[in-house]
Short mmCIF file of C-alpha atoms in Angstrom, two decimals:
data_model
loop_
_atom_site.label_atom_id
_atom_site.label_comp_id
_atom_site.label_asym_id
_atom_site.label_seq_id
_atom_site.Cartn_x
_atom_site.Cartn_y
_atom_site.Cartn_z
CA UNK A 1 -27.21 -13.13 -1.24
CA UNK A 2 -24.05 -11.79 -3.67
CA UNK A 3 -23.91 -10.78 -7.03
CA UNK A 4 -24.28 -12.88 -10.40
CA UNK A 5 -21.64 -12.78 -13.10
CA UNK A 6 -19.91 -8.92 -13.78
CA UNK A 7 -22.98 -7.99 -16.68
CA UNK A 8 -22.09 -6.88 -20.35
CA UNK A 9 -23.41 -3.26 -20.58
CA UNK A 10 -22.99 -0.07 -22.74
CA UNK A 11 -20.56 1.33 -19.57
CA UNK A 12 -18.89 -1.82 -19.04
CA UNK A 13 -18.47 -3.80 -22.36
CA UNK A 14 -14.29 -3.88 -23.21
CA UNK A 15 -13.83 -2.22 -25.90
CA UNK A 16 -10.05 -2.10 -26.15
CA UNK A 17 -7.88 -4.71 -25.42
CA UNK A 18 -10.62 -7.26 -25.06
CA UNK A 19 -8.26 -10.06 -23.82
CA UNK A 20 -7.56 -7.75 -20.60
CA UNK A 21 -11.10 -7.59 -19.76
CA UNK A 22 -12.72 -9.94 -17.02
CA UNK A 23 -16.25 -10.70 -16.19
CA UNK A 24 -15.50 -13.06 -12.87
CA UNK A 25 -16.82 -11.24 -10.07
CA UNK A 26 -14.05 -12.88 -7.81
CA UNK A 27 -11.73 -10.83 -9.91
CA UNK A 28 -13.21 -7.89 -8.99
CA UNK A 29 -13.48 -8.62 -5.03
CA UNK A 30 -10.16 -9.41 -5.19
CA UNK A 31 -8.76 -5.75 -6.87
CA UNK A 32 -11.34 -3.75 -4.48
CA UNK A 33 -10.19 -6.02 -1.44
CA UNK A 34 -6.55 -5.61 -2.12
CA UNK A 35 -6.54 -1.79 -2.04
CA UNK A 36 -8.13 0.95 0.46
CA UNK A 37 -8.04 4.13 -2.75
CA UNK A 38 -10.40 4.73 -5.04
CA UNK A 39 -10.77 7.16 -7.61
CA UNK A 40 -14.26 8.28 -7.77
CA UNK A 41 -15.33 10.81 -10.50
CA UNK A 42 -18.39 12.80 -10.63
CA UNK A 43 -19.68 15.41 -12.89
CA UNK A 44 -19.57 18.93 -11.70
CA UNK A 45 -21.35 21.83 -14.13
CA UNK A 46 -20.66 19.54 -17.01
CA UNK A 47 -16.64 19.11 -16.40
CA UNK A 48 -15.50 15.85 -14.61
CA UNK A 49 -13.78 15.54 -11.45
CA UNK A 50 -11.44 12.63 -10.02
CA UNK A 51 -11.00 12.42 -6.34
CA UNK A 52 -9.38 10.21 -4.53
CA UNK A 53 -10.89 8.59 -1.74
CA UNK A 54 -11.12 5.85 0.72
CA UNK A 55 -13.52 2.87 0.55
CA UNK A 56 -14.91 -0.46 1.94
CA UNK A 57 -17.64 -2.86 1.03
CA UNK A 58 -19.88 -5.42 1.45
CA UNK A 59 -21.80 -8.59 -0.94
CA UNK A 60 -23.45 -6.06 -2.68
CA UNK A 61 -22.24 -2.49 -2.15
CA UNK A 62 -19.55 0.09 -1.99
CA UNK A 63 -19.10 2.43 0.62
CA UNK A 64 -17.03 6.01 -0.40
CA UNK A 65 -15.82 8.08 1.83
CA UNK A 66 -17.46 11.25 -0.02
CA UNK A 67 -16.90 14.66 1.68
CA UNK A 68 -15.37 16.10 -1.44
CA UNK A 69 -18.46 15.14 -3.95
CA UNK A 70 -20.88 16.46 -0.97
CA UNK A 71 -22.01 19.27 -2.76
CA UNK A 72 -23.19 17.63 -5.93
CA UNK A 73 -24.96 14.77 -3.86
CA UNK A 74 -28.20 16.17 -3.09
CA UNK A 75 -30.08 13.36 -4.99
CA UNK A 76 -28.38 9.91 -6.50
CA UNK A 77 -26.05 10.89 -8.95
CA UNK A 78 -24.02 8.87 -11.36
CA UNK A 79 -20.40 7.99 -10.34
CA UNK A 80 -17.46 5.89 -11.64
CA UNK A 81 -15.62 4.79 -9.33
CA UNK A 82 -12.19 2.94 -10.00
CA UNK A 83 -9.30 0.88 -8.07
CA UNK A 84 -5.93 0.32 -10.01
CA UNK A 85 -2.57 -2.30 -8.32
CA UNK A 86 0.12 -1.14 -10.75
CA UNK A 87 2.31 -4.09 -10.53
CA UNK A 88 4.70 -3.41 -12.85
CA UNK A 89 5.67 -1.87 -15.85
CA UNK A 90 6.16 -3.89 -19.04
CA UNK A 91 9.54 -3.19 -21.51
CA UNK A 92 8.89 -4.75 -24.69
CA UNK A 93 11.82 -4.37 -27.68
CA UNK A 94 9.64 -1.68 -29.17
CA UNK A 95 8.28 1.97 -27.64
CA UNK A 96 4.70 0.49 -29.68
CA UNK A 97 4.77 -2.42 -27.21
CA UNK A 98 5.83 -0.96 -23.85
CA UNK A 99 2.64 -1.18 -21.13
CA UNK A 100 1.68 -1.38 -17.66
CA UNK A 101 0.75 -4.76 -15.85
CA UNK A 102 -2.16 -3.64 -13.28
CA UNK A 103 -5.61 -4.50 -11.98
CA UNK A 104 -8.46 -2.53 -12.55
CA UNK A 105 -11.88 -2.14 -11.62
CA UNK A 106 -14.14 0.24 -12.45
CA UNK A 107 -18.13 0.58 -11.28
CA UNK A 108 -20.68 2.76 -11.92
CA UNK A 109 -23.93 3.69 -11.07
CA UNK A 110 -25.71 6.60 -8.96
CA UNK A 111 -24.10 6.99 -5.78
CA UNK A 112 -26.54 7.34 -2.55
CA UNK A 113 -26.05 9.21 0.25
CA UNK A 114 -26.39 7.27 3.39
CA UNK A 115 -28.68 8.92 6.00
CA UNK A 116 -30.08 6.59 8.05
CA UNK A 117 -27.66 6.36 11.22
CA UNK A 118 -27.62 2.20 10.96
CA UNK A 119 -26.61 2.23 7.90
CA UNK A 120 -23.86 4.94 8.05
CA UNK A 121 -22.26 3.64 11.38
CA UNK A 122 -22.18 -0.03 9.76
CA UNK A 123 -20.90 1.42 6.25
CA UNK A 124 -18.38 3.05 8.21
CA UNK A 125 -17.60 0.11 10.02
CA UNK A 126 -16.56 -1.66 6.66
CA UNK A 127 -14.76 1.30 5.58
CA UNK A 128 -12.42 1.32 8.63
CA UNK A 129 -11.88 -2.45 8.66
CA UNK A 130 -11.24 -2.41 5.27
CA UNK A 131 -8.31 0.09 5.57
CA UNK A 132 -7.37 -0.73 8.87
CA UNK A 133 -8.32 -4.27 10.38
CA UNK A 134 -8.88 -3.76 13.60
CA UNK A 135 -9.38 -0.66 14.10
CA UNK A 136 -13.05 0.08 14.41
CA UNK A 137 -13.19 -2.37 17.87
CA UNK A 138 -9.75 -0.87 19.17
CA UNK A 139 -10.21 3.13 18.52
CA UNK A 140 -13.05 5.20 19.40
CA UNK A 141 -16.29 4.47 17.67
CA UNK A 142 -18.20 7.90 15.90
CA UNK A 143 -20.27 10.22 18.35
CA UNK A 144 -23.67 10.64 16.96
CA UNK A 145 -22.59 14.52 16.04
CA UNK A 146 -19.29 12.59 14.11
CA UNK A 147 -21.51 10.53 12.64
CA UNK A 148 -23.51 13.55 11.17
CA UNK A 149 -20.57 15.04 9.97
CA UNK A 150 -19.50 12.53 7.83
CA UNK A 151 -20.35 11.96 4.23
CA UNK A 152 -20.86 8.22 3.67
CA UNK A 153 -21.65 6.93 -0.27
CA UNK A 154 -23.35 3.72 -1.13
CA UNK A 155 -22.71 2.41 -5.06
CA UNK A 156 -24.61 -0.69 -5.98
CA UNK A 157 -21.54 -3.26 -7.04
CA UNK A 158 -24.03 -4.23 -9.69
CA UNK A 159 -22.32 -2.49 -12.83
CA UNK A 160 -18.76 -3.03 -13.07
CA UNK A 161 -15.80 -4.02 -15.25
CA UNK A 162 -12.71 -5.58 -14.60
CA UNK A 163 -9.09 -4.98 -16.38
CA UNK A 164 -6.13 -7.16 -15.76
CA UNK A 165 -3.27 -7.22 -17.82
CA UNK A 166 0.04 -10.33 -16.80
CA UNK A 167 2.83 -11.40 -17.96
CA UNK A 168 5.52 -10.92 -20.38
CA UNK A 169 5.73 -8.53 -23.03
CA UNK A 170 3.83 -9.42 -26.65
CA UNK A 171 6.75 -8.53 -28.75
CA UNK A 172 8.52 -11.90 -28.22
CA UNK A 173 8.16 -13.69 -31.37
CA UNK A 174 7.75 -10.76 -34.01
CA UNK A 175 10.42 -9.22 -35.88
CA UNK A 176 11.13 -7.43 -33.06
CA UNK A 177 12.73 -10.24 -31.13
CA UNK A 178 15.76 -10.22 -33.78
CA UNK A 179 16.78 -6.72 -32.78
CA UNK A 180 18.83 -8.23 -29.80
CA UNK A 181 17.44 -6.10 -27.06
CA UNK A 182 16.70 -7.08 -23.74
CA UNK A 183 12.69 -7.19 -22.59
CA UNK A 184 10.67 -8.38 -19.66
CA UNK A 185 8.99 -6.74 -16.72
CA UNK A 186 10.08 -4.61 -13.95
CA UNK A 187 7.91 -5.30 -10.99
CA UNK A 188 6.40 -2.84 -8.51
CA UNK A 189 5.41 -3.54 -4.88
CA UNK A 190 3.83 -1.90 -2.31
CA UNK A 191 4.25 -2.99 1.27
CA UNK A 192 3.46 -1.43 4.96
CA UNK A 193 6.76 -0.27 6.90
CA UNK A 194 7.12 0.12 10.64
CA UNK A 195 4.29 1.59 12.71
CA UNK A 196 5.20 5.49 13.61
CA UNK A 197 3.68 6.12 16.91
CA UNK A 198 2.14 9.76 17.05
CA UNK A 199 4.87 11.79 18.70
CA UNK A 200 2.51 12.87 21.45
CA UNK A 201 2.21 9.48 22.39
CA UNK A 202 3.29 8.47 26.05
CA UNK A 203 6.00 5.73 25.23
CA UNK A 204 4.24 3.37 27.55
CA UNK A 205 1.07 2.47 25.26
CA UNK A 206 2.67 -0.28 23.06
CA UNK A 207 1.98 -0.85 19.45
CA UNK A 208 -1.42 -3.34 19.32
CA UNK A 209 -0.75 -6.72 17.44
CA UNK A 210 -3.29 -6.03 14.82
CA UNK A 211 -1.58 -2.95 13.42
CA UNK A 212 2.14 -4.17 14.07
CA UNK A 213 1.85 -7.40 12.41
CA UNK A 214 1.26 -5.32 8.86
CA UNK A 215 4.44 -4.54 8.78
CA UNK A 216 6.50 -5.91 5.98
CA UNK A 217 3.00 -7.35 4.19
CA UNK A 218 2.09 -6.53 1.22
CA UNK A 219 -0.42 -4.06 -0.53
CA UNK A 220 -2.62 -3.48 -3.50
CA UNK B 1 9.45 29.39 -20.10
CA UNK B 2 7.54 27.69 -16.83
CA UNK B 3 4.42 28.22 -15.51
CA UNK B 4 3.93 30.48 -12.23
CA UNK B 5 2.15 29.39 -8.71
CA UNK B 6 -1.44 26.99 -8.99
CA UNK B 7 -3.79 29.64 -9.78
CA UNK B 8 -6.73 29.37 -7.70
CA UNK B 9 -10.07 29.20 -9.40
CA UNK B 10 -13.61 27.75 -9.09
CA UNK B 11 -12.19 24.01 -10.19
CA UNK B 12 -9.03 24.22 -8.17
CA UNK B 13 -10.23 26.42 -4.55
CA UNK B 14 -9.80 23.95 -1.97
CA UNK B 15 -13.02 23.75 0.03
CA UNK B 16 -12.15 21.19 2.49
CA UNK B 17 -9.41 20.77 4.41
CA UNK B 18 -7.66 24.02 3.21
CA UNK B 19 -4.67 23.18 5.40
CA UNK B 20 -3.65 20.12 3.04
CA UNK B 21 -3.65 22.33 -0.04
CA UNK B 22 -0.66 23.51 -1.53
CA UNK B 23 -0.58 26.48 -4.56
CA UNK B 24 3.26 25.49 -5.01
CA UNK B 25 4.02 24.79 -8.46
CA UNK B 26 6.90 22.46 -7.17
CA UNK B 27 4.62 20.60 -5.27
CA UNK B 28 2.78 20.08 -8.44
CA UNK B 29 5.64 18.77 -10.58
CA UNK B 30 7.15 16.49 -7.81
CA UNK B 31 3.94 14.63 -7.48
CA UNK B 32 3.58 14.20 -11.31
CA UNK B 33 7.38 13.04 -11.24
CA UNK B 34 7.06 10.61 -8.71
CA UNK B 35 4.42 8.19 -10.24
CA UNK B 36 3.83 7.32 -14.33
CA UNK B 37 -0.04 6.09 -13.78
CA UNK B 38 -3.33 8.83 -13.45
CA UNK B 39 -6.80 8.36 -13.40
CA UNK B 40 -8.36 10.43 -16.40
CA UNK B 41 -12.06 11.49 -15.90
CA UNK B 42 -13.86 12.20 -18.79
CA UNK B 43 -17.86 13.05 -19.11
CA UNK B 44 -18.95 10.39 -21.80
CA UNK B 45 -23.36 10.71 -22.18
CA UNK B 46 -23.45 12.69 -19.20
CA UNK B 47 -21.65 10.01 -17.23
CA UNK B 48 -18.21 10.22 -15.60
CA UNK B 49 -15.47 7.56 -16.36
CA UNK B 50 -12.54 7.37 -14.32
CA UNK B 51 -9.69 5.07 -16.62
CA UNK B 52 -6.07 4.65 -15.76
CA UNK B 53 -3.54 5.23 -17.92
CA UNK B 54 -0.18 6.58 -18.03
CA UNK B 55 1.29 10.06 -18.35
CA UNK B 56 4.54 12.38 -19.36
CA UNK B 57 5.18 16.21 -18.85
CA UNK B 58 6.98 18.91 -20.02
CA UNK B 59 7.04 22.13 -18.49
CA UNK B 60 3.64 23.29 -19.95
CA UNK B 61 2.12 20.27 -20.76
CA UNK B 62 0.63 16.96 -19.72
CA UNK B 63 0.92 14.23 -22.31
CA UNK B 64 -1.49 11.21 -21.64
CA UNK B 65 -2.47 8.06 -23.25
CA UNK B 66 -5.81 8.19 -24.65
CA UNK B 67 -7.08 5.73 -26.26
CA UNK B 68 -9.89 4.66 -23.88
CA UNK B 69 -11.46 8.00 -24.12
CA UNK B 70 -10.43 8.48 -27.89
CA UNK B 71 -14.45 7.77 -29.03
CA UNK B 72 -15.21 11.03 -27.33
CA UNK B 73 -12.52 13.39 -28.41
CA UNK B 74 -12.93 14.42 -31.74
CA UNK B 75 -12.86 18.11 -30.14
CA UNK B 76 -11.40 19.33 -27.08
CA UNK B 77 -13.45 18.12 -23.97
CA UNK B 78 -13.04 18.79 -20.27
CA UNK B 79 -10.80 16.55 -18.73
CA UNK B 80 -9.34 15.87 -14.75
CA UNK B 81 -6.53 14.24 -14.71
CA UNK B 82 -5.79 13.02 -10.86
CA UNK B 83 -2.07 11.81 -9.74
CA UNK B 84 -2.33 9.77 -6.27
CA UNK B 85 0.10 8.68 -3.74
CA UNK B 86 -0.68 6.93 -0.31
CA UNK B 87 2.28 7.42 2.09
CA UNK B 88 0.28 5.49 4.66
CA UNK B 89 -2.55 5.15 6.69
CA UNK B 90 -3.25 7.36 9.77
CA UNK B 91 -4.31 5.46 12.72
CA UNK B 92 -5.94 8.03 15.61
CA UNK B 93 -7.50 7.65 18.87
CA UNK B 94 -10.95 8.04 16.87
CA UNK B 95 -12.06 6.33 14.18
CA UNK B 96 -13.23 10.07 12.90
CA UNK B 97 -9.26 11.24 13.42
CA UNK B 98 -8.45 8.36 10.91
CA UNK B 99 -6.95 9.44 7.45
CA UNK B 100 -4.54 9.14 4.79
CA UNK B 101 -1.53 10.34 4.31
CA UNK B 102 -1.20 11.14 0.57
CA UNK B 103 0.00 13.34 -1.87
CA UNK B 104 -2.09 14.29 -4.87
CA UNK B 105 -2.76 16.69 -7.70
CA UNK B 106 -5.39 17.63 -10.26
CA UNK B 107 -5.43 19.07 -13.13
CA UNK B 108 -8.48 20.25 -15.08
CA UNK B 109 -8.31 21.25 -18.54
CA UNK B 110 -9.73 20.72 -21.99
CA UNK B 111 -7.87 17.52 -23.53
CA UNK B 112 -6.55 18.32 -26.97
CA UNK B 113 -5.59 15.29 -29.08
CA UNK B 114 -2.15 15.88 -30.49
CA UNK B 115 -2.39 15.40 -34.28
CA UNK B 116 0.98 16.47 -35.68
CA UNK B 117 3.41 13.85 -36.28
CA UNK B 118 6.22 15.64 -34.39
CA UNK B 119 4.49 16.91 -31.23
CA UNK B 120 3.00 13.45 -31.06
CA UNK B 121 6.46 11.63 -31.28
CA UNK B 122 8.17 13.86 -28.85
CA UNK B 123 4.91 13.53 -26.55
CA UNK B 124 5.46 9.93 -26.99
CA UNK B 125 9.07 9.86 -26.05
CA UNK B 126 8.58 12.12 -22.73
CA UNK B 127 5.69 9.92 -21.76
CA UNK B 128 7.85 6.86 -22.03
CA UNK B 129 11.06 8.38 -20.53
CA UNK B 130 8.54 9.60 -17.35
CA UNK B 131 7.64 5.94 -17.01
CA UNK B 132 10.91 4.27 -17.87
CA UNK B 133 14.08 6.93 -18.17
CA UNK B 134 16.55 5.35 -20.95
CA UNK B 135 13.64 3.32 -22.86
CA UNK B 136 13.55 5.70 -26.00
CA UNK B 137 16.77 5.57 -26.68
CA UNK B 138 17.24 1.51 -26.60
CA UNK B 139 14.09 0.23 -27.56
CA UNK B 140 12.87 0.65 -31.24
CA UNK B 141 10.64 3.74 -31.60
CA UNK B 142 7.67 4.22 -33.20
CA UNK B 143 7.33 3.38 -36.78
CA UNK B 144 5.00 6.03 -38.75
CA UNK B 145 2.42 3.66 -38.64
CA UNK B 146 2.20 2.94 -35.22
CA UNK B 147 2.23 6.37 -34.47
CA UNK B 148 -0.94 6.80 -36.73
CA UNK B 149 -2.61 3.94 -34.06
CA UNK B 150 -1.66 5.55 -30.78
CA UNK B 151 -4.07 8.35 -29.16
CA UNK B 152 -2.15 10.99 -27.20
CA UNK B 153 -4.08 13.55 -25.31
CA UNK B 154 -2.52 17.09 -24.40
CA UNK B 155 -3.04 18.93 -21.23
CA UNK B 156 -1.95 22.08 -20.44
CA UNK B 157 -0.26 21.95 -16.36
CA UNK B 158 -2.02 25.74 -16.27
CA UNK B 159 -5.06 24.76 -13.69
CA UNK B 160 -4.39 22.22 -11.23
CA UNK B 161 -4.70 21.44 -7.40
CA UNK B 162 -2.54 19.67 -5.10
CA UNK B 163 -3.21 18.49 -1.53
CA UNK B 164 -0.80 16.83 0.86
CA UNK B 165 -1.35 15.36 4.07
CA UNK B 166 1.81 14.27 6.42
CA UNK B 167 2.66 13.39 9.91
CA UNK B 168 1.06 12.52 12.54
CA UNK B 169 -2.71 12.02 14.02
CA UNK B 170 -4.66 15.40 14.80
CA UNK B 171 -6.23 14.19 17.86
CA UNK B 172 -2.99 13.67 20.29
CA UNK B 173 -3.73 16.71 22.05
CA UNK B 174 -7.98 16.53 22.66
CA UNK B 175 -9.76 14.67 25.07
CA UNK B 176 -9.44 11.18 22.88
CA UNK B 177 -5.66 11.18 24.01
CA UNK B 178 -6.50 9.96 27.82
CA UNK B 179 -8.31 7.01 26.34
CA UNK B 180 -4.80 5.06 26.52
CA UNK B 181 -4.85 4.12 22.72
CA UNK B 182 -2.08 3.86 20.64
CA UNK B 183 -2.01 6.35 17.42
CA UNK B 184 0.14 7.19 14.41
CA UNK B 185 0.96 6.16 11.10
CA UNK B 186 1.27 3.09 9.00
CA UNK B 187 3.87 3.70 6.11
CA UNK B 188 3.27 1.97 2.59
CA UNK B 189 6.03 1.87 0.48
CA UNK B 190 5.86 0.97 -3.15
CA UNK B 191 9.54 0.12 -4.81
CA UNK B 192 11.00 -1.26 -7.97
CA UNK B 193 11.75 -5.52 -7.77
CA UNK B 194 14.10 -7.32 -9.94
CA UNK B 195 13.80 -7.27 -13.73
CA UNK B 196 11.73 -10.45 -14.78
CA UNK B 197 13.43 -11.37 -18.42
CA UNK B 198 10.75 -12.15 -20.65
CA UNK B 199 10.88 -15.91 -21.29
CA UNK B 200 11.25 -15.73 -24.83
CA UNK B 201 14.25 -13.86 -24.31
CA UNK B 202 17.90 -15.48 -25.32
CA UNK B 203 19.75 -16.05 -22.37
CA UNK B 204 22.70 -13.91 -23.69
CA UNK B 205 20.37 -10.64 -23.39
CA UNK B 206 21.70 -9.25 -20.18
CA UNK B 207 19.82 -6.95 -18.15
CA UNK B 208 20.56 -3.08 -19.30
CA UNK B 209 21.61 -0.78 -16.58
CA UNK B 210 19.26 2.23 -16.84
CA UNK B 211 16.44 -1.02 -16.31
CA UNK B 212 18.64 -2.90 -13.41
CA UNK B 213 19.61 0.35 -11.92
CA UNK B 214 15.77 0.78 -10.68
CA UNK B 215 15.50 -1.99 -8.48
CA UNK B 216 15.31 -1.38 -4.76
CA UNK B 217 14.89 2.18 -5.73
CA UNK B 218 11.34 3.88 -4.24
CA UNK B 219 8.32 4.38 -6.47
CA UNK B 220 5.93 7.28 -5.23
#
């Protein structure tokens, strides 16, 4: 079962720069499946914080890695969490004009600590694969006492709102384009290098397929 | 007249992982240097909201653009303001050894709208120069008018934390490194591409070379 339509609420409703704001729920799989770093902020003694963390999903929910929050996550407490792909930065012929091109998503809702040991070894399942494809049937799976020892997060995917923002800058046909200066974009890509092996490594263990064919692909 | 070491206080004590903080100042100002996009948390109804946007510094001060949290900041309100770079993924024997390496800072504060025409120009121009060195210079600047429409937020760079993790897997020297696995890191690189002319541009508009100078070079 997945998710209807990204809902209009009072936390997710655009109310800036309407035309950059998305309701397709595709759009947001896509931004949370292209990156492995969130930003998730929580409420401390009144003041915000913004940490950034490591994530993977499912259909329907979000799983945070979320040692650093630990302490104010007795009960459900309300998060935002938020994925941004700068991809590039926009020059327009006036300062006014100049932006970022970049996908954004943003949820929130209470964030749950996962107890129950199914739950936690399968959230962290998705977590790993999401960063690292591969990885959670190759490496070592958690110890039960590893398993303890790590905070897990679940957020509902429910609540969320999506930002995208393409494409040329908007100064092209206003006075602005007399002024003879030069605008367009200047793109930004991330992409994995070359595997490192851990120096302690004995040089015979090879580099497995699923980690060396990242190399040179791209991210976010 | 610069600030002194990261003061370490209840917002900024590292509680985890106190071998990836850092209380170095430069540390600080080389992470804000090396990126033009933060994540600004702000407490809105008791709720946190975690929005990108992008940033400029002096020595002192953190200039950011505001205008998504403008409808709560008629006075100063507590602010984090988080800076983020993934250097790659770290790939262990364990899927509990498995980490990022990143380098990020935070900066807590109370966010103070800038108000006066010339701090808010000169906020303006190093937030664009951060972002794109030689913009401010060749591309019209604000009118008074525009500069009435744009929200800029002050910080001071007083309280912040930064945490860094490099190098290697932690687990090539325990019991997990006779499993025969392969371990170490996964670089991601983010870099500058080639300027993408707006197409409403005349073709006699040549690239200028503080823009076309960027390309190839490293982002991060």
């Amino acid at each position: 079962m997945t998710l209807g339509p990204l809902p209009e609420t009072d936390l997710t409703r655009h109310r800036r720069l309407r035309e950059q704001g998305s309701l397709d729920r595709a759009d947001l799989e896509a931004i949370l499946d292209a990156g492995f770093v969130c930003h998730l902020g929580v409420v401390v003694d009144g003041r915000p914080l913004v940490v950034p963390t490591v994530y993977g999903r499912d259909e329907r929910q979000l799983y945070v890695h979320g040692s650093v929050a630990s302490r104010s996550l007795a009960g459900g407490i309300p998060v935002c969490v938020t994925v941004t792909h700068i991809d590039g930065l926009v020059l327009a012929r006036s300062v006014f004009e100049h932006g970022v091109n970049y996908r954004s998503a943003m949820i929130h809702g209470e964030a749950r600590k996962v107890t129950d040991p199914e739950e936690k070894l399968e959230g962290l399942r998705l977590l790993t694969e999401h960063a690292a494809p591969g990885q959670w049937s190759y490496a070592r799976q958690p110890s039960r006492k590893e398993l303890a020892a790590t905070t897990l997060l679940a957020l509902s995917l429910e609540e969320a709102s999506v930002k995208i923002r393409t494409g040329a800058p908007d100064d092209g046909d206003g006075p602005d384009a007399e002024l003879g200066l030069w605008a367009g974009t200047l793109p930004l890509t991330s992409a994995w290098g070359a595997p490192e092996p851990d120096p302690a490594l004995p040089s015979e263990i090879l580099i497995p397929g699923h980690i060396a064919r990242r190399e040179g692909t791209r991210h976010g």
